Short mmCIF file of C-alpha atoms and ligand atoms in Angstrom, two decimals:
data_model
loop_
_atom_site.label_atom_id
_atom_site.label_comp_id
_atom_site.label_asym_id
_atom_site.label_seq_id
_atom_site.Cartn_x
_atom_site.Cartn_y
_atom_site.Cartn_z
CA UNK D 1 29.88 -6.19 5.42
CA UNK D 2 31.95 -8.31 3.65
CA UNK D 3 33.36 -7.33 0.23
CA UNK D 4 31.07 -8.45 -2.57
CA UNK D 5 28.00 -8.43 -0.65
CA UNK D 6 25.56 -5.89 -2.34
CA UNK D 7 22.01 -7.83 -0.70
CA UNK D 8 19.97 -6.56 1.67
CA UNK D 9 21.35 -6.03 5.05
CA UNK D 10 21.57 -8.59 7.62
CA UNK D 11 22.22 -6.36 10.89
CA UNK D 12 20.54 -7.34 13.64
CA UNK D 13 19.02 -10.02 12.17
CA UNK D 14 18.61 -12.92 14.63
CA UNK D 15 19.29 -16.16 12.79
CA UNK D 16 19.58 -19.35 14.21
CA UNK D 17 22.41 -21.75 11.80
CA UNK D 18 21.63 -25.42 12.42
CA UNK D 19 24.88 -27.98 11.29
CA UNK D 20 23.77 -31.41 10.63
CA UNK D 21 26.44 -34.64 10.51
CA UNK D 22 27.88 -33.83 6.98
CA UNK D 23 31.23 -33.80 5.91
CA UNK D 24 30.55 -30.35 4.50
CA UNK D 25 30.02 -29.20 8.53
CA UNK D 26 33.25 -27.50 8.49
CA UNK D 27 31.54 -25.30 5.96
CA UNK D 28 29.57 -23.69 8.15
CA UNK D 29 31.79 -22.39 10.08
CA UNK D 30 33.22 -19.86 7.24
CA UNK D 31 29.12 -19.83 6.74
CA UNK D 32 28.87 -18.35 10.40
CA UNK D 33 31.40 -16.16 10.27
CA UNK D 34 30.12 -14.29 6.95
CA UNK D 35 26.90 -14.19 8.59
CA UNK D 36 28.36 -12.27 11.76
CA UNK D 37 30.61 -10.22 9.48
CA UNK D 38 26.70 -9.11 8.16
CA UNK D 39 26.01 -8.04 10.98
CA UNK D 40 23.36 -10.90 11.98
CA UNK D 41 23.27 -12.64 15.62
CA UNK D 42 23.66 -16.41 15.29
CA UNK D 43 23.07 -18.46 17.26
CA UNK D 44 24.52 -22.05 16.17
CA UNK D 45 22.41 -25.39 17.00
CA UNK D 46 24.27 -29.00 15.66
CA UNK D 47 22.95 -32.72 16.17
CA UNK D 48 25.00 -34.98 17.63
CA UNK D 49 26.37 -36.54 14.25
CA UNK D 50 27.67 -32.68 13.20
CA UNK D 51 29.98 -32.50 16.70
CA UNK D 52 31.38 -35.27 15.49
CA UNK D 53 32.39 -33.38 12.29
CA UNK D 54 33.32 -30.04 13.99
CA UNK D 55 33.69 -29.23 17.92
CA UNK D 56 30.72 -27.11 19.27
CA UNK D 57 33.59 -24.91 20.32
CA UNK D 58 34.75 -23.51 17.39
CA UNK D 59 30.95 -22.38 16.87
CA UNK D 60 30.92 -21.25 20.55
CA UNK D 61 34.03 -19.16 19.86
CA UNK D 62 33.57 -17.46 16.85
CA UNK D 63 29.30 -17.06 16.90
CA UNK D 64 29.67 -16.01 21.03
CA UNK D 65 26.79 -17.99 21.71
CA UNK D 66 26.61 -21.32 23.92
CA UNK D 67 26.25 -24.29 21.42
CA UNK D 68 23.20 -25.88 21.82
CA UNK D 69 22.48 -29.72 20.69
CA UNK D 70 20.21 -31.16 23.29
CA UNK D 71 16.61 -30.56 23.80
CA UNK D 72 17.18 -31.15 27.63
CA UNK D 73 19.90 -29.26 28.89
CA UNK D 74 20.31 -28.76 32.53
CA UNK D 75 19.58 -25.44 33.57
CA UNK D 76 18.51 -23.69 30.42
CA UNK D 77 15.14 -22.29 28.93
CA UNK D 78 12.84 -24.11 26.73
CA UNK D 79 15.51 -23.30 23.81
CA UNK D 80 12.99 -25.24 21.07
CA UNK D 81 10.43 -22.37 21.59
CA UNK D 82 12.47 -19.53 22.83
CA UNK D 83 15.21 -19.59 19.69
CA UNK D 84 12.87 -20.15 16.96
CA UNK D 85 10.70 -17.47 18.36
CA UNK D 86 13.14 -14.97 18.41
CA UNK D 87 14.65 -15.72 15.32
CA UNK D 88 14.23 -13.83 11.97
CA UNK D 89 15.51 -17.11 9.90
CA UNK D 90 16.68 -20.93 10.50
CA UNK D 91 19.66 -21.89 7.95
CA UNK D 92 20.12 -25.52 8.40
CA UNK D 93 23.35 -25.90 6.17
CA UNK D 94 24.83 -28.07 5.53
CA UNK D 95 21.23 -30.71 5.71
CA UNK D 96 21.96 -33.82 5.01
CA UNK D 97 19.13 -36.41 3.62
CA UNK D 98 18.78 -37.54 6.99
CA UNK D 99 17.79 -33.97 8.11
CA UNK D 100 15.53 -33.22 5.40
CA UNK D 101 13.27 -36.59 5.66
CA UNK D 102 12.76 -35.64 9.94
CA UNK D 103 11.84 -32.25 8.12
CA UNK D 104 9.69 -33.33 5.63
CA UNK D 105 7.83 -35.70 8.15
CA UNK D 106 7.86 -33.66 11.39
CA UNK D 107 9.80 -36.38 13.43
CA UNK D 108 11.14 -34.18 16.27
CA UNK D 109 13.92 -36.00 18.88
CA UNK D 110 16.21 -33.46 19.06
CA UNK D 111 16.75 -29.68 19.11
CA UNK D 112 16.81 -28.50 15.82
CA UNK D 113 14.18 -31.27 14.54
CA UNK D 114 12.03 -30.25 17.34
CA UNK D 115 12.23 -25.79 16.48
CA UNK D 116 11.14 -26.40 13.18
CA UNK D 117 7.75 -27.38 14.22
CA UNK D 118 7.44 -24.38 16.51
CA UNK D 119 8.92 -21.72 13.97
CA UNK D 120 6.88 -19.23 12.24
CA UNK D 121 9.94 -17.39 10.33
CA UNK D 122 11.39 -18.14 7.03
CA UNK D 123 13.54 -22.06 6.73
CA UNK D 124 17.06 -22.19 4.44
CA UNK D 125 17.98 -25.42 3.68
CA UNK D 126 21.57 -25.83 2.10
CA UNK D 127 21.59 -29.82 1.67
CA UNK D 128 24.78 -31.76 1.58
CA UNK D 129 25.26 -35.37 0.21
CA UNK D 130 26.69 -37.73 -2.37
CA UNK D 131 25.28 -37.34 -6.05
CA UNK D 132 23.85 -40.59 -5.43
CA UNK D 133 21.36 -39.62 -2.64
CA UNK D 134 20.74 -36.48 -3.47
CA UNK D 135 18.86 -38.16 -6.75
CA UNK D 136 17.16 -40.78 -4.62
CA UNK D 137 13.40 -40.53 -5.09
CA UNK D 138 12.79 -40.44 -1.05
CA UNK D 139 15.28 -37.59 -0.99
CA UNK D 140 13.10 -36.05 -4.30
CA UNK D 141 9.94 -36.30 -2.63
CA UNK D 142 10.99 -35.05 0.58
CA UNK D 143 13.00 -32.14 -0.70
CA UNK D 144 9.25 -31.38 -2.60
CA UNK D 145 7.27 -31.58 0.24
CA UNK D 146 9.64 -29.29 2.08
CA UNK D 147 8.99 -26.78 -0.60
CA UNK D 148 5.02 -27.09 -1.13
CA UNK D 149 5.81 -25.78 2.56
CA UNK D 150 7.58 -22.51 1.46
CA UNK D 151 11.08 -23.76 2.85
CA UNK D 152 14.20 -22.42 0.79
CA UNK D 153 15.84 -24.80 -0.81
CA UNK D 154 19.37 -23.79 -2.27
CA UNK D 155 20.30 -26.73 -4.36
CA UNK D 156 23.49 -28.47 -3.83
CA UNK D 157 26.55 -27.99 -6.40
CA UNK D 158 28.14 -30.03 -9.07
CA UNK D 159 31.58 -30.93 -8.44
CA UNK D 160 33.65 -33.68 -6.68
CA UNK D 161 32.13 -35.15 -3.37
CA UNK D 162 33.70 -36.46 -0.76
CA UNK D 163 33.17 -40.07 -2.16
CA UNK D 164 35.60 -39.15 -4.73
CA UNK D 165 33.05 -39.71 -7.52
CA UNK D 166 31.58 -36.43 -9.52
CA UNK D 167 27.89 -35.61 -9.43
CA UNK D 168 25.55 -33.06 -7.78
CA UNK D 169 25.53 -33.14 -3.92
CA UNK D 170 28.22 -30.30 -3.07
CA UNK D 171 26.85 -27.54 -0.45
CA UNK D 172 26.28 -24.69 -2.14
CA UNK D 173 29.11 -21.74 -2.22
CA UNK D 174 28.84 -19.37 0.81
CA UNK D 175 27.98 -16.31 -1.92
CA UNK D 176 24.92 -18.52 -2.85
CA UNK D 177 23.44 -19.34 0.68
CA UNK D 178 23.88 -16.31 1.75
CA UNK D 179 21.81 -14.38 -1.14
CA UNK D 180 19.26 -16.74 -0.24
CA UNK D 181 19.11 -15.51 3.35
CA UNK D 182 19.25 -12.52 2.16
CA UNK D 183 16.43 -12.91 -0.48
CA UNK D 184 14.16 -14.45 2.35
CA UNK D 185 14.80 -11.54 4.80
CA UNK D 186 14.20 -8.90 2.54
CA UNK D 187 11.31 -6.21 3.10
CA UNK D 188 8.52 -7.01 0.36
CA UNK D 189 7.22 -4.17 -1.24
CA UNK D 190 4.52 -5.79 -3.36
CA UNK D 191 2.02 -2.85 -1.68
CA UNK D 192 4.20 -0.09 -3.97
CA UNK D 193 1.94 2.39 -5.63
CA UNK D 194 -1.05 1.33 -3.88
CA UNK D 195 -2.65 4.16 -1.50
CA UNK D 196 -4.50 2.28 1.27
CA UNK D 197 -7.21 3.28 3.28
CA UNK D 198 -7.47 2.35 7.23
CA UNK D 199 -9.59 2.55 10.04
CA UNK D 200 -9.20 1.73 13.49
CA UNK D 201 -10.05 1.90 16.79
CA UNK D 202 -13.67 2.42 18.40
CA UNK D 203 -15.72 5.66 18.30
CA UNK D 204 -17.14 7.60 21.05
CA UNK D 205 -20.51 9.18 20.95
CA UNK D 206 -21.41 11.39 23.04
CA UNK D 207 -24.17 11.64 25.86
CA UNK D 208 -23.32 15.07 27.38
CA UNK D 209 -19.95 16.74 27.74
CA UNK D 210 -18.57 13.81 29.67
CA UNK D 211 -19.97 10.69 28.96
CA UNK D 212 -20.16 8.70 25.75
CA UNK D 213 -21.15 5.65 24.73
CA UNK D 214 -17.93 3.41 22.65
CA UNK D 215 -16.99 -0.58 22.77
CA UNK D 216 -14.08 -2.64 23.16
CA UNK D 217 -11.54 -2.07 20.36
CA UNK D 218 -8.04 -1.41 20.68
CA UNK D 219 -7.29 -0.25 17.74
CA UNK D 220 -4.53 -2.88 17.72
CA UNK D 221 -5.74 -4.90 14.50
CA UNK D 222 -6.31 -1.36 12.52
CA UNK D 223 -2.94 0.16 13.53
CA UNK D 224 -1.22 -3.62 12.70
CA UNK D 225 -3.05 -3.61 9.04
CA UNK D 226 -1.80 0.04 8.82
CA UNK D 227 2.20 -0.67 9.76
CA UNK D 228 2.05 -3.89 7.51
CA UNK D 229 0.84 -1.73 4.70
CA UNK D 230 3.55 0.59 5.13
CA UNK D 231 6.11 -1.49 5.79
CA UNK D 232 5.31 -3.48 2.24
CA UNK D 233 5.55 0.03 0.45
CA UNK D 234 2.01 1.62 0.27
CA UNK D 235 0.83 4.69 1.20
CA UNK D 236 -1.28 4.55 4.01
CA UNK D 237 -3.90 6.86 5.52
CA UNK D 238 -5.01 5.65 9.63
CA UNK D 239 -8.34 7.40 10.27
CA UNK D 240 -8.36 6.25 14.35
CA UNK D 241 -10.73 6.67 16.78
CA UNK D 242 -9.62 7.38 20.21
CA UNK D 243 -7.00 4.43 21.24
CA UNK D 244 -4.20 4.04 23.65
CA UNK D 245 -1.68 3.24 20.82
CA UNK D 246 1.71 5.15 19.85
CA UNK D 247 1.11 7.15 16.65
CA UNK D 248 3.08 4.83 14.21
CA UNK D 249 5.99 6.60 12.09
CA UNK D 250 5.86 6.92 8.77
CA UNK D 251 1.76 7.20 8.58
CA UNK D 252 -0.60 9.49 8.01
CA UNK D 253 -2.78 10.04 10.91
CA UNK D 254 -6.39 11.13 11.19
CA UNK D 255 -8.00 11.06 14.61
CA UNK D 256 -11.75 11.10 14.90
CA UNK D 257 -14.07 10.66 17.54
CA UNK D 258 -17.65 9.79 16.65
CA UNK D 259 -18.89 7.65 13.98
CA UNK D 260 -20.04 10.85 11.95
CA UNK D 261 -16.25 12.68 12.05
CA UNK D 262 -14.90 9.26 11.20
CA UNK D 263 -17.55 8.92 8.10
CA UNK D 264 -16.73 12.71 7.18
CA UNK D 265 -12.59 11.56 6.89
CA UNK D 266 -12.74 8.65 5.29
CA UNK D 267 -15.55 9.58 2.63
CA UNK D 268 -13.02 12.30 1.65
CA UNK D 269 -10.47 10.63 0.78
CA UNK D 270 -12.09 7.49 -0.95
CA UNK D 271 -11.04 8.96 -4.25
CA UNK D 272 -7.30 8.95 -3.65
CA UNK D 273 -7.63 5.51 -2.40
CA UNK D 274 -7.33 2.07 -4.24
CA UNK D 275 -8.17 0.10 -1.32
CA UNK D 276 -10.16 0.56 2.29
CA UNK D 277 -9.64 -1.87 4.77
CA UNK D 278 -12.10 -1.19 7.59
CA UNK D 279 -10.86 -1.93 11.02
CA UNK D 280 -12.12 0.30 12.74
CA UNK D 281 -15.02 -0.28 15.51
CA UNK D 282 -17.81 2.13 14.80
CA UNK D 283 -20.97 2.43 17.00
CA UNK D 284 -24.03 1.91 15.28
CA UNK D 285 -25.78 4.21 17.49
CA UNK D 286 -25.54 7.44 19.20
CA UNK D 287 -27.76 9.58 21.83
CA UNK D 288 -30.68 11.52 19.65
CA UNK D 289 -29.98 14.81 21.70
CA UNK D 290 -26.48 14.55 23.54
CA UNK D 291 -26.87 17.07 26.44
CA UNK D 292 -24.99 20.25 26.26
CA UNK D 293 -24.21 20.26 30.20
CA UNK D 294 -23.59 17.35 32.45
CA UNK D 295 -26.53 15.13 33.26
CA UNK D 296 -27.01 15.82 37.14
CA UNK D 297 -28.60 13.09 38.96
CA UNK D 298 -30.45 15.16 41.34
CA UNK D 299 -33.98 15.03 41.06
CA UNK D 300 -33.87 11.90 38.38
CA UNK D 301 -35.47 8.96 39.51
CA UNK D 302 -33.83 5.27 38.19
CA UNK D 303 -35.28 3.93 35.24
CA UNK D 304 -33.41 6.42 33.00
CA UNK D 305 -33.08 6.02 29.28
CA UNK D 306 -31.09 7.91 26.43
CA UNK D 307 -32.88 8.00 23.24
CA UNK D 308 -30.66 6.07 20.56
CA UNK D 309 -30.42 6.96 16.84
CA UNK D 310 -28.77 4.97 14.26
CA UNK D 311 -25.26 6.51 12.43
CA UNK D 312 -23.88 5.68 8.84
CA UNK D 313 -22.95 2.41 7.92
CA UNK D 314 -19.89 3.80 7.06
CA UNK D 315 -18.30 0.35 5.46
CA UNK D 316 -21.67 0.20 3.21
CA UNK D 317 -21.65 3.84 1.91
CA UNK D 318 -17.82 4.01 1.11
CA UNK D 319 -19.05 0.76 -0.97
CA UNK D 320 -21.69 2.48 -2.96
CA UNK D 321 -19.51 5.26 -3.83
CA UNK D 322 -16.44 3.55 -4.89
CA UNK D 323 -14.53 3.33 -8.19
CA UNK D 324 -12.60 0.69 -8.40
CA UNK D 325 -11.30 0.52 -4.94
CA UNK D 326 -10.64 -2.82 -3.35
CA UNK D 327 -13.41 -3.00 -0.46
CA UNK D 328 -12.42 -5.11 2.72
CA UNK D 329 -14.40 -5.02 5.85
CA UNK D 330 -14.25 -6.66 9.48
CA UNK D 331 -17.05 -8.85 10.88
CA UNK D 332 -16.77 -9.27 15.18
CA UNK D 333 -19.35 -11.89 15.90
CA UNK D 334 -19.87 -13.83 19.21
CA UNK D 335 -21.53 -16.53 17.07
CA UNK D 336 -22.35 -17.74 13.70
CA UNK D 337 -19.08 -16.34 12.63
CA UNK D 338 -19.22 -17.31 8.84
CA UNK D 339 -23.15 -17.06 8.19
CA UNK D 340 -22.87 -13.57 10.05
CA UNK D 341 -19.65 -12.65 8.03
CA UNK D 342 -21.28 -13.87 4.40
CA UNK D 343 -24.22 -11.57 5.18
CA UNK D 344 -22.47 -8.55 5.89
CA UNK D 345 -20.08 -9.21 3.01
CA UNK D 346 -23.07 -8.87 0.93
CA UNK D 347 -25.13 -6.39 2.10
CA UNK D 348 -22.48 -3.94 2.43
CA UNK D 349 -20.78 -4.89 -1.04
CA UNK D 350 -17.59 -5.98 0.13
CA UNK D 351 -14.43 -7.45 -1.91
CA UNK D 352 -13.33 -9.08 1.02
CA UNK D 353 -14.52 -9.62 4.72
CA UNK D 354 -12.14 -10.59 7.65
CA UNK D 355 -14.55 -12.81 10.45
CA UNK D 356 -13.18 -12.31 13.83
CA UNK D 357 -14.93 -14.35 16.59
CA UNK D 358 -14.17 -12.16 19.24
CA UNK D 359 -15.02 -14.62 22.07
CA UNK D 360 -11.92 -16.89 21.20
CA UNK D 361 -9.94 -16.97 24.27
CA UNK D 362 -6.60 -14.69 23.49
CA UNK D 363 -8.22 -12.97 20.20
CA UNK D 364 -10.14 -10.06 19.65
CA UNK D 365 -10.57 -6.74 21.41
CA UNK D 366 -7.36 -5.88 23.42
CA UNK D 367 -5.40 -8.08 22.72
CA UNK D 368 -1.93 -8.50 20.86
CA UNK D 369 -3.35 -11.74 18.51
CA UNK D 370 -6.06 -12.65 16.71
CA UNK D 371 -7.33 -15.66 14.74
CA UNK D 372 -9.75 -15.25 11.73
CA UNK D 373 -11.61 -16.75 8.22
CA UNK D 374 -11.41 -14.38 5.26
CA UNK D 375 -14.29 -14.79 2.75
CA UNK D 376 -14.32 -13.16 -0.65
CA UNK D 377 -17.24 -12.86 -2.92
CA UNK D 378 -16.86 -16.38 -4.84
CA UNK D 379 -17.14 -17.61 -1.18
CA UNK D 380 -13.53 -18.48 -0.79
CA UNK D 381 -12.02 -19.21 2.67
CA UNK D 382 -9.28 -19.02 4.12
CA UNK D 383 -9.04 -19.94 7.97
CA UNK D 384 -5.93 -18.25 9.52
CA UNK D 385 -5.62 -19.62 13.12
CA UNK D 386 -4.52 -17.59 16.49
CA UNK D 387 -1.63 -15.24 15.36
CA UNK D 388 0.00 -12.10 16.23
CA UNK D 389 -1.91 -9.13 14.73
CA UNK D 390 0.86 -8.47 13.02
CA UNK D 391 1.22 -11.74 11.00
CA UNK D 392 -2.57 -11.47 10.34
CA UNK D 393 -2.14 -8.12 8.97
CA UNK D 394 0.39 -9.44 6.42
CA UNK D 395 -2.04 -12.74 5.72
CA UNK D 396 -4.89 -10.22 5.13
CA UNK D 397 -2.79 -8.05 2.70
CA UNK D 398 -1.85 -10.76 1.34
CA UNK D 399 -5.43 -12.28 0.18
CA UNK D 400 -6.28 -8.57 -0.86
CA UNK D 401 -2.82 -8.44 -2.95
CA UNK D 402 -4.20 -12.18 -4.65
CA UNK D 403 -7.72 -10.38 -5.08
CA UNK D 404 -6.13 -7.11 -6.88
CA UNK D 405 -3.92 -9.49 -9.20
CA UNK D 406 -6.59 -11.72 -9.86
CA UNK D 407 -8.86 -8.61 -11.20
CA UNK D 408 -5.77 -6.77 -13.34
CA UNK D 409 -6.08 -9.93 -14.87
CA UNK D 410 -10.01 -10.05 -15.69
CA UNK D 411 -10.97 -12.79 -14.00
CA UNK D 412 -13.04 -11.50 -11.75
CA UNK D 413 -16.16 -9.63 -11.72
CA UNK D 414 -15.30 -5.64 -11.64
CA UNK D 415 -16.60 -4.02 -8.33
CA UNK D 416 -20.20 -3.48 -7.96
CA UNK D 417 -21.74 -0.90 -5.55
CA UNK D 418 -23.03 -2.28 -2.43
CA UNK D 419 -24.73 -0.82 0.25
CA UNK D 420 -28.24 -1.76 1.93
N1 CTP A 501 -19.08 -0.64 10.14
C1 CTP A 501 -19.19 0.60 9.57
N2 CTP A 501 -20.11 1.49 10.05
C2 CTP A 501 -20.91 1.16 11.07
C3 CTP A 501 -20.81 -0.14 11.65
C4 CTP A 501 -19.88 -1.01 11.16
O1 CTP A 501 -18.47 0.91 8.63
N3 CTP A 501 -21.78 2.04 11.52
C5 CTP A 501 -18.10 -1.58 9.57
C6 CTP A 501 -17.06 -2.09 10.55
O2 CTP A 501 -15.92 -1.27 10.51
C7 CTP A 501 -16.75 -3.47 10.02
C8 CTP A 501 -18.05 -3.91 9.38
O3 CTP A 501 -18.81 -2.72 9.15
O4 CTP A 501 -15.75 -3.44 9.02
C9 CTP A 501 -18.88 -4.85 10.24
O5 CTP A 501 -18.99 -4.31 11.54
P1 CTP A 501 -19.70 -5.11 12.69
O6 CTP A 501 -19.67 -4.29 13.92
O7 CTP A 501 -19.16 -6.51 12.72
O8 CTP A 501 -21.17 -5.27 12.15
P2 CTP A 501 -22.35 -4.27 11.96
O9 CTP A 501 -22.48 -3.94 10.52
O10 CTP A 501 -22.21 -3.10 12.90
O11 CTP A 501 -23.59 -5.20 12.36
P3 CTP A 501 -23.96 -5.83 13.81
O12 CTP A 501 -23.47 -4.85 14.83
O13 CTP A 501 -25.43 -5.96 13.74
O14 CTP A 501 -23.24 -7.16 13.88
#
C-alpha cells in the first residue's frame, strides 16, 4: 500500500483504467501505478486521441497488461464484454467532455465507449478540461445524466489549466480519485444489526423409506439471498432443504427435509428475527401414510395412487405470528406472473413478494440467474431483468432495506398478520 492510504483495500481488485485524449493523460500513469501499488489488476484501455498524449507502452510496461484501444483487434477476444465483465470498477480518468457526452448518450465506436454499455460494475469518472467547458451547459447536463445513472463523478480541481487561464477543469489529485475507487468498492454493510431469516432449497416428502416426492429448486436463489445478507453485515440463519450447494462460510446452517421439519425450524426462530425472506421451495403436499418399508411392486396392478395431504403454508403462518418482522416471500408462476404474485402477497400477508416466472429461458430452477418483479403492499414494482442470482439478491435486499427505512420513518402502515 502506498503511504497515506488508510481506505479500503484494493487487492485483487480487477479494474479496468480508461485514458481519454486530455492533456492531463500523463496523469494517469502515476494514477496506474498507485492503483497497482494497491494491490488492484489494471488493465489500461485509451482512445486513439489519449496515444497521442502518452504511448500505450508506458501503460503496457508499468500495468503488465497489453494496451488495448481498438474494438477489432486481430486475434483477441471480444475485449468489450470480456473486460468489463471481469472487472470490479471502470476509472475513466482523465474524461474529457468529449468522453462524457458518448457516455451520457450511449454512442459506442470504440473500445472503451462500447464496455460501458455492457458493464454492470461501478463507473469513476475523473473529467479533465478547460474551466470554460467544464461550465458549458451540454457538459452540465451530460455530467447530470451520467449521475441520475449512479456513475462517480469526482469533480475536476481549481487551479491553472493548460490554457494558461485559472478556473475549474484540473483532474482531480491522485489521493482524491483514488478514495473514490475506494469508496465505490467498499463492502456495504447497511444489513448491520439486522438478523435475517432464510429459506432455501426444495423439500422432500416422503412416500416410503426411499422415495419422496420434491420439485425443482436449487437452492441457488436462497443460498445467494443468504451470502448477500452476510456479506452486507447481517446475521443470517439458512434453514435448507436438501440441495447440491457448498455450505456457505460464515452462516448458520439448518438442514431440513420435509415441509413439516422446515416449518418446525423456522417457526422457532421467528422471534430472534427482524426479517424472513422465503426462498425456499416447499411442497404443498405430502403422502397421507408414507410406508414404513419399501413399496414392492409385486402383486400391484398399474393404476396406483398415493393419497396426498396438504402441509403448512409455512410463508402464511410465520406471517400471522410475526412482530414486527419484515415479511418477504417468493412467487414461481408459469403464467400470470403479477396477478398470481399480488394474490399470494395478500393472502399470505406479505411485506414484500419476489415474482419469478420460472419458464423464462435461463431463469428459475437450476440455474445461476434469474430475472424478477418485486411488488410491495402499496402495489409498487420494480421489474429487475435476467441477472445473476447474486445481483438479484443484492436488488432484493435492497427494496427490503427501502421498505425497513421507509417504516422507521412512519410512513407506512405497521405489519398486519396475514395468513388465509
Ligand atoms: N410457501 C410456504 N409454504 C408452503 C408453500 C409455499 O411457505 N407450503 C412459500 C414459498 O416459500 C414462497 C411462497 O410461499 O415464498 C409462494 O410459493 P409458491 O410455490 O409460489 O406458491 P404456493 O403458495 O405454494 O401456491 P401455488 O403452488 O398454488 O402457486
Amino acid at each position: 500500500m502506498i503511504s497515506g492510504s488508510i481506505g479500503p483495500t484494493l487487492i485483487g481488485k480487477q479494474i479496468v483504467l480508461g485514458v481519454t485524449g486530455s492533456i492531463a493523460a500523463y496523469k494517469a500513469v502515476a494514477l496506474l501505478r498507485t492503483l497497482l501499488r494497491e494491490g488492484a489488476i489494471v488493465h489500461v484501455v485509451m482512445t486513439q486521441s489519449a496515444t497521442k498524449f502518452v504511448t500505450p507502452l508506458t501503460f503496457e510496461v508499468l500495468s503488465g497488461h497489453p494496451i488495448s484501444t481498438e474494438m477489432f483487434e486481430a486475434h483477441q477476444e471480444m475485449k468489450h464484454l470480456s473486460l468489463p465483465e471481469q472487472a470490479d470498477a471502470i476509472v475513466i480518468a482523465p474524461a474529457t467532455a468529449n468522453c462524457l457526452a458518448r457516455a451520457a448518450l450511449g454512442l459506442c465506436d470504440d473500445l472503451l465507449s462500447t464496455m460501458l454499455l455492457t458493464a454492470q460494475c461501478p463507473l469513476i469518472v475523473a473529467p479533465a478540461m478547460d474551466g470554460g467547458m467544464w461550465d458549458h451547459p451540454s457538459v452540465r447536463e451530460h455530467i447530470g445524466t451520467l449521475r441520475s445513472r449512479g456513475t462517480i463523478v469526482v469533480n475536476p480541481e481549481i487551479g491553472s489549466l493548460a490554457s494558461g487561464r485559472i478556473g475549474q477543469g484540473r483532474l482531480a489529485g491522485e489521493g482524491t480519485i483514488l478514495e473514490a475507487i475506494q469508496a465505490a468498492l467498499a463492502p456495504r454493510r447497511d444489513w448491520q444489526g439486522h438478523r435475517i431469516l432464510v429459506s432455501a432449497g426444495p423439500t422432500q416428502e416422503p412416500i416410503d423409506p426411499v422415495r419422496f416426492i420434491s420439485n425443482r429448486s436449487s437452492g441457488k436463489m436462497g443460498y445467494a439471498i443468504a451470502e448477500a445478507a452476510q456479506a452486507r453485515g447481517a446475521q443470517v440463519v439458512l434453514v435448507t432443504g436438501p440441495t447440491a450447494l457448498p455450505t456457505p462460510k460464515g452462516i448458520e446452517v439448518v438442514s431440513v427435509v420435509t415441509a413439516e421439519e422446515m416449518t418446525k425450524a423456522l417457526s422457532a426462530r421467528l422471534a430472534w428475527s427482524t426479517t424472513v425472506i422465503m426462498a425456499a421451495a416447499v411442497a404443498d403436499f405430502r403422502p397421507s401414510h408414507p410406508a414404513m418399508q419399501k413399496i414392492k411392486k409385486q402383486g400391484r396392478a398399474a393404476g396406483q395412487t398415493i393419497d396426498l395431504e396438504r402441509t403448512t403454508d409455512i410463508l402464511a403462518s410465520l406471517s400471522a405470528q410475526r412482530t414486527t418482522q419484515l415479511i418477504v416471500g417468493f412467487a414461481a408462476e408459469t403464467s400470470d406472473l403479477i396477478a398470481h404474485a399480488k394474490e399470494k402477497l395478500t393472502a399470505k400477508g406479505l411485506d414484500l413478494i419476489v415474482a419469478n416466472d420460472v419458464t423464462t429461458e435461463g431463469a428459475g430452477f437450476g440455474s445461476d440467474q434469474n430475472a424478477a418483479t418485486l411488488i410491495d403492499r402499496q402495489g409498487a414494482m420494480t421489474v429487475l431483468p435476467l441477472m445473476p442470482k447474486r445481483a438479484l439478491a443484492d436488488a432484493i435486499l435492497n427494496r427490503a432495506q427501502e421498505l425497513l427505512r421507509t417504516r422507521q420513518s412512519g410512513q407506512a402502515p405497521k405489519p398486519v398478520a396475514g395468513g388465509r
